[in-house]
Amino acid sequence: MPSRSKFYDPSKGKYFNPKVDRRVAIVTGGNSGIGWYTVLHLYLHGYIVYIAGRTESKVLKAIEDIKKEANKRIDAYSKEEQEERHLGSLTYIYFDCLDLSTVAACAKNFAKKEEKLDLLINNAGLMGVPYEETKDGYEIQYQVNFVAPFLFTLELLPNLKAAVTNGTPRVIMLSSIGHRASYKYFDPTNKVNCTPNFMYTWVRYGIAKVAEIHFAKKLAELYPNILSFAVHPGVIIGTELYNHWKNLPVIGGFYKGSLNVVGRVAGVGLEEGSLATLRAAFDPELENENGAYLETGGVIAKPTSVATTKDNIERTWEYNVEELRKKGFLTAFEA
């Protein structure tokens, strides 16, 4: 983990007055965890933020809490800062990674509300769960972590392209250092339902996280006017993503103990975990780093060869575009 002195400072990001310069963002899964802090900082920077989530009550409660926290932070601003910085807005929009029809519908619903999308943060995710197939026919971690944001991004491309008049729109994929668990390239047709579950649960997670890096790099190649990044937020213990393993009989206690040790040695808090995303969202210095992979705190890093090999990137792209078209999606999409 890099020194905290190298962690990105989000106050360096540009602040917008939404009445003068309207900047629009979507954050999936922004009602909890690092997504919550990501939304908080976007709101403080004047963004019009759509929080895409499954449960309206949870998102609305998060919006209420984010606004309270924002007001506390504004109180700590200098008089000059209070005059120069403006709050954005927060809006719920329905989206469910486990149902691709809602993903496509969300993109269409958003397009009815907004012409331009300056920032898309595919933050929602699932980690370390047993093998399961979704109603759409994908292994669950692959769909939630990769296929859903893949489809969502491609459906929103017209809105992202329209935002080029504002500058350079950005797409951010929440990947993970866990992509290293994909120790080789697994063809997307292989759902990897293997035992022991203790091992292959994490291999499947790694496969999805590798695919996210593939996607960011392919987007950067195809659409150089849109900045695309994959980020690893850091080892974050205070998140619900570990719940499955912590609640297992017998092994759960051991797992909790191990997490506590890892957290003390290499862990970061939830807000620190949002910093890699926020640098990818804000930092103008990254305009020459399209397709980059950022790790804890926002430091540019190098992913594995599995994640960067050109043939792997092409196969992931081609298979998933073709498969989604077979399912009736991406009917208007042309690369």
Coordinates of C-alpha atoms in Angstrom, one line a residue:
M1 CA 0.0 0.0 0.0
P2 CA 1.4 3.4 -0.9
S3 CA 2.2 6.0 1.8
R4 CA -0.9 8.0 2.8
S5 CA 1.1 11.1 1.9
K6 CA 0.5 10.0 -1.7
F7 CA -3.2 9.6 -1.3
Y8 CA -5.3 11.9 -3.6
D9 CA -6.8 15.0 -1.9
P10 CA -10.3 15.4 -3.3
S11 CA -10.3 19.1 -2.4
K12 CA -8.0 19.6 -5.4
G13 CA -10.8 18.6 -7.7
K14 CA -12.7 21.4 -9.5
Y15 CA -15.8 22.7 -7.8
F16 CA -18.8 23.6 -10.0
N17 CA -21.7 25.9 -9.6
P18 CA -24.6 23.8 -11.1
K19 CA -26.5 26.9 -12.0
V20 CA -23.7 28.0 -14.2
D21 CA -21.9 24.8 -15.2
R22 CA -24.1 21.7 -14.9
R23 CA -22.1 18.5 -14.5
V24 CA -23.9 15.2 -14.2
A25 CA -22.8 11.9 -12.6
I26 CA -24.2 8.5 -12.1
V27 CA -22.9 6.3 -9.2
T28 CA -24.1 2.7 -9.0
G29 CA -24.3 1.4 -5.4
G30 CA -23.7 4.8 -4.0
N31 CA -25.9 4.4 -1.0
S32 CA -23.3 2.5 1.1
G33 CA -19.6 1.8 1.6
I34 CA -17.1 3.7 -0.5
G35 CA -19.9 4.6 -2.9
W36 CA -21.4 6.7 -0.2
Y37 CA -18.3 8.8 0.3
T38 CA -17.8 9.0 -3.5
V39 CA -21.3 10.5 -3.8
L40 CA -20.6 12.8 -0.8
H41 CA -17.6 14.4 -2.5
L42 CA -19.3 14.7 -5.9
Y43 CA -22.2 16.5 -4.1
L44 CA -19.8 18.8 -2.4
H45 CA -18.2 19.6 -5.7
G46 CA -21.5 20.6 -7.3
Y47 CA -22.3 17.6 -9.3
I48 CA -25.9 16.5 -10.2
V49 CA -25.6 13.0 -8.9
Y50 CA -27.9 10.1 -9.8
I51 CA -27.5 7.2 -7.3
A52 CA -28.5 4.0 -9.1
G53 CA -29.6 1.3 -6.7
R54 CA -32.1 -1.4 -6.2
T55 CA -33.9 -0.4 -2.9
E56 CA -35.4 3.1 -3.0
S57 CA -35.7 3.4 0.8
K58 CA -32.0 2.7 1.3
V59 CA -31.0 5.2 -1.3
L60 CA -33.3 7.9 0.0
K61 CA -31.9 7.3 3.6
A62 CA -28.4 7.6 2.2
I63 CA -29.3 10.8 0.4
E64 CA -30.6 12.2 3.7
D65 CA -27.4 11.2 5.6
I66 CA -25.1 12.5 2.8
K67 CA -26.8 15.9 2.9
K68 CA -26.4 16.1 6.7
E69 CA -22.7 15.2 6.4
A70 CA -22.2 17.7 3.6
N71 CA -23.6 20.5 5.8
K72 CA -21.2 19.6 8.6
R73 CA -18.3 19.8 6.3
I74 CA -19.5 23.1 4.8
D75 CA -19.6 24.6 8.3
A76 CA -15.8 23.8 8.5
Y77 CA -15.1 25.7 5.3
S78 CA -13.5 29.2 5.3
K79 CA -15.8 32.1 4.4
E80 CA -14.1 32.2 1.0
E81 CA -14.6 28.5 0.4
Q82 CA -18.3 28.8 1.4
E83 CA -18.7 31.5 -1.2
E84 CA -16.9 29.6 -4.0
R85 CA -18.2 26.1 -3.5
H86 CA -21.7 25.0 -4.3
L87 CA -23.7 21.9 -3.5
G88 CA -25.0 19.8 -6.3
S89 CA -28.1 17.6 -6.1
L90 CA -28.9 13.9 -5.3
T91 CA -31.5 11.8 -7.1
Y92 CA -32.5 8.1 -6.8
I93 CA -32.8 6.0 -10.0
Y94 CA -33.7 2.4 -10.1
F95 CA -31.1 -0.1 -11.2
D96 CA -30.5 -3.8 -10.3
C97 CA -27.3 -5.6 -11.4
L98 CA -29.0 -8.9 -11.0
D99 CA -31.6 -8.1 -13.7
L100 CA -30.1 -6.8 -16.9
S101 CA -33.5 -5.6 -18.2
T102 CA -33.5 -3.0 -15.4
V103 CA -29.9 -2.0 -16.3
A104 CA -31.0 -1.2 -19.9
A105 CA -34.1 0.5 -18.6
C106 CA -32.2 2.6 -16.2
A107 CA -30.0 4.0 -19.0
K108 CA -33.1 4.8 -21.0
N109 CA -34.8 6.4 -18.0
F110 CA -31.7 8.5 -17.4
A111 CA -31.6 9.6 -21.0
K112 CA -35.1 11.0 -20.7
K113 CA -34.0 13.2 -17.8
E114 CA -30.5 14.2 -19.0
E115 CA -28.8 14.8 -22.4
K116 CA -25.3 14.7 -21.1
L117 CA -23.4 12.4 -18.7
D118 CA -20.0 13.7 -17.5
L119 CA -19.1 11.0 -15.1
L120 CA -20.2 7.3 -14.8
I121 CA -18.9 5.5 -11.8
N122 CA -19.7 1.7 -11.9
N123 CA -19.2 1.2 -8.2
A124 CA -21.8 -1.5 -7.3
G125 CA -20.3 -4.9 -6.7
L126 CA -20.4 -8.4 -5.2
M127 CA -17.5 -10.3 -3.6
G128 CA -16.7 -13.8 -2.5
V129 CA -20.1 -15.5 -2.9
P130 CA -20.7 -19.2 -3.8
Y131 CA -21.4 -20.3 -7.3
E132 CA -24.8 -19.2 -8.6
E133 CA -26.3 -18.4 -12.0
T134 CA -28.5 -15.3 -12.5
K135 CA -31.8 -15.2 -14.3
D136 CA -29.8 -13.8 -17.2
G137 CA -27.7 -16.9 -17.4
Y138 CA -24.4 -15.6 -16.0
E139 CA -22.3 -16.6 -13.0
I140 CA -23.4 -14.1 -10.4
Q141 CA -20.1 -12.4 -9.7
Y142 CA -19.4 -12.0 -13.4
Q143 CA -22.8 -10.4 -14.0
V144 CA -22.9 -8.1 -11.0
N145 CA -19.3 -6.9 -11.2
F146 CA -18.8 -6.9 -15.0
V147 CA -21.7 -7.6 -17.3
A148 CA -24.2 -5.2 -15.7
P149 CA -21.7 -2.2 -15.8
F150 CA -20.6 -3.2 -19.2
L151 CA -24.1 -3.1 -20.6
F152 CA -24.9 0.1 -18.6
T153 CA -21.9 1.9 -20.0
L154 CA -22.5 1.0 -23.6
E155 CA -26.2 2.0 -23.3
L156 CA -25.1 5.3 -21.9
L157 CA -22.5 6.0 -24.6
P158 CA -24.6 8.6 -26.4
N159 CA -24.9 10.6 -23.2
L160 CA -21.2 10.3 -22.5
K161 CA -20.4 11.4 -26.1
A162 CA -22.7 14.4 -25.7
A163 CA -20.7 15.5 -22.7
V164 CA -17.5 16.0 -24.7
T165 CA -18.7 19.6 -25.2
N166 CA -18.1 20.1 -21.4
G167 CA -14.6 18.7 -21.5
T168 CA -13.7 15.0 -21.2
P169 CA -16.3 12.7 -19.8
R170 CA -15.1 9.8 -17.6
V171 CA -16.0 6.2 -17.0
I172 CA -14.7 4.5 -13.8
M173 CA -14.8 0.8 -13.2
L174 CA -14.4 -0.4 -9.6
S175 CA -12.0 -3.3 -10.1
S176 CA -9.8 -4.8 -7.4
I177 CA -6.4 -6.1 -6.6
G178 CA -8.4 -9.3 -6.4
H179 CA -8.1 -9.4 -10.2
R180 CA -4.8 -11.2 -9.4
A181 CA -6.8 -14.3 -8.3
S182 CA -7.5 -14.9 -12.0
Y183 CA -4.2 -16.7 -12.4
K184 CA -4.8 -17.3 -16.1
Y185 CA -7.2 -16.1 -18.7
F186 CA -10.5 -17.9 -18.4
D187 CA -12.6 -17.8 -21.6
P188 CA -15.9 -16.0 -20.9
T189 CA -17.8 -19.1 -21.9
N190 CA -16.3 -20.9 -18.9
K191 CA -18.4 -20.2 -15.7
V192 CA -15.8 -21.8 -13.5
N193 CA -18.0 -23.8 -11.2
C194 CA -15.1 -25.6 -9.5
T195 CA -14.1 -27.0 -6.1
P196 CA -12.8 -26.3 -3.6
N197 CA -15.3 -23.5 -3.2
F198 CA -12.8 -21.7 -0.8
M199 CA -10.5 -21.2 -3.8
Y200 CA -12.7 -20.9 -6.8
T201 CA -15.1 -18.4 -5.3
W202 CA -12.1 -16.0 -5.4
V203 CA -11.0 -17.1 -8.8
R204 CA -14.5 -16.2 -10.1
Y205 CA -14.2 -12.8 -8.4
G206 CA -10.8 -12.3 -10.0
I207 CA -12.2 -13.2 -13.4
A208 CA -14.9 -10.5 -13.1
K209 CA -12.4 -7.9 -11.9
V210 CA -10.0 -8.7 -14.8
A211 CA -12.8 -8.2 -17.2
E212 CA -13.4 -4.7 -15.8
I213 CA -9.8 -3.8 -16.5
H214 CA -10.2 -5.2 -20.0
F215 CA -13.3 -3.1 -20.5
A216 CA -11.6 0.1 -19.3
K217 CA -8.7 -0.4 -21.7
K218 CA -10.9 -1.3 -24.7
L219 CA -13.1 1.8 -24.1
A220 CA -10.0 4.0 -24.0
E221 CA -8.9 2.6 -27.3
L222 CA -12.3 2.9 -29.0
Y223 CA -13.4 6.2 -27.5
P224 CA -10.3 8.4 -26.8
N225 CA -12.6 11.4 -26.1
I226 CA -13.9 9.5 -23.0
L227 CA -11.5 8.8 -20.2
S228 CA -11.8 5.3 -18.9
F229 CA -10.2 3.9 -15.7
A230 CA -10.2 0.9 -13.5
V231 CA -9.5 1.4 -9.9
H232 CA -8.6 -0.8 -6.8
P233 CA -10.0 1.2 -3.8
G234 CA -7.8 -0.6 -1.3
V235 CA -8.2 -3.3 1.3
I236 CA -11.4 -2.1 3.1
I237 CA -12.5 -4.1 6.1
G238 CA -15.5 -2.0 7.0
T239 CA -17.7 -3.1 4.1
E240 CA -20.6 -5.5 3.7
L241 CA -18.8 -7.3 0.8
Y242 CA -17.2 -9.7 3.3
N243 CA -20.4 -10.7 4.9
H244 CA -20.8 -14.2 3.3
W245 CA -17.5 -15.4 4.6
K246 CA -17.8 -13.8 8.1
N247 CA -21.1 -15.5 8.6
L248 CA -20.0 -19.0 7.7
P249 CA -20.1 -21.6 10.6
V250 CA -16.7 -22.4 12.1
I251 CA -14.6 -20.7 9.4
G252 CA -16.4 -17.4 9.9
G253 CA -14.6 -16.8 13.2
F254 CA -11.2 -17.5 11.7
Y255 CA -12.1 -15.3 8.7
K256 CA -13.1 -12.4 11.0
G257 CA -9.8 -12.7 12.8
S258 CA -7.8 -12.7 9.7
L259 CA -9.6 -9.7 8.4
N260 CA -8.8 -7.8 11.6
V261 CA -5.1 -8.5 11.2
V262 CA -5.1 -7.5 7.5
G263 CA -7.1 -4.4 8.4
R264 CA -4.5 -3.3 10.9
V265 CA -1.6 -3.9 8.6
A266 CA -2.8 -2.8 5.2
G267 CA -6.4 -1.7 5.5
V268 CA -7.9 1.7 4.7
G269 CA -11.2 3.3 5.8
L270 CA -14.2 3.7 3.7
E271 CA -13.5 7.4 2.8
E272 CA -9.9 6.6 2.0
G273 CA -11.2 3.8 -0.2
S274 CA -13.1 6.4 -2.3
L275 CA -9.9 8.3 -3.1
A276 CA -8.8 6.2 -6.0
T277 CA -12.2 6.7 -7.6
L278 CA -12.2 10.4 -6.8
R279 CA -8.8 10.9 -8.4
A280 CA -10.0 9.1 -11.5
A281 CA -13.0 11.4 -11.5
F282 CA -11.4 14.7 -10.9
D283 CA -7.7 14.8 -11.6
P284 CA -6.8 16.7 -14.9
E285 CA -3.3 15.1 -14.8
L286 CA -4.9 11.8 -15.8
E287 CA -6.0 13.1 -19.2
N288 CA -2.9 11.6 -20.7
E289 CA -3.4 8.2 -18.8
N290 CA -6.5 7.0 -20.6
G291 CA -7.1 3.3 -19.7
A292 CA -5.0 3.4 -16.6
Y293 CA -5.4 1.3 -13.5
L294 CA -5.2 3.1 -10.2
E295 CA -4.7 1.5 -6.8
T296 CA -5.2 2.6 -3.1
G297 CA -5.3 6.3 -2.7
G298 CA -5.2 6.9 -6.5
V299 CA -1.7 5.8 -7.3
I300 CA -1.2 4.6 -10.9
A301 CA -0.3 0.9 -10.9
K302 CA 0.3 -2.0 -13.3
P303 CA -2.3 -4.8 -13.3
T304 CA -1.3 -8.4 -14.3
S305 CA -0.5 -9.6 -17.7
V306 CA -3.8 -11.5 -17.8
A307 CA -5.5 -8.1 -17.5
T308 CA -3.4 -6.3 -20.1
T309 CA -2.8 -8.9 -22.9
K310 CA -4.4 -7.6 -26.1
D311 CA -5.9 -10.9 -27.1
N312 CA -7.6 -11.3 -23.7
I313 CA -9.1 -7.8 -24.0
E314 CA -10.4 -8.4 -27.5
R315 CA -12.0 -11.8 -26.5
T316 CA -13.7 -10.3 -23.4
W317 CA -15.1 -7.4 -25.5
E318 CA -16.2 -9.5 -28.5
Y319 CA -17.9 -12.3 -26.5
N320 CA -19.8 -10.0 -24.2
V321 CA -21.1 -7.7 -27.0
E322 CA -22.2 -10.7 -29.0
E323 CA -23.8 -12.4 -26.0
L324 CA -25.8 -9.3 -24.9
R325 CA -27.0 -8.9 -28.5
K326 CA -28.3 -12.5 -28.4
K327 CA -30.2 -11.6 -25.3
G328 CA -31.9 -8.6 -27.1
F329 CA -29.7 -5.8 -25.7
L330 CA -27.4 -3.3 -27.5
T331 CA -29.6 -3.3 -30.5
A332 CA -28.6 0.2 -31.4
F333 CA -24.9 -0.1 -30.4
E334 CA -22.1 0.2 -32.9
A335 CA -18.5 0.2 -31.8

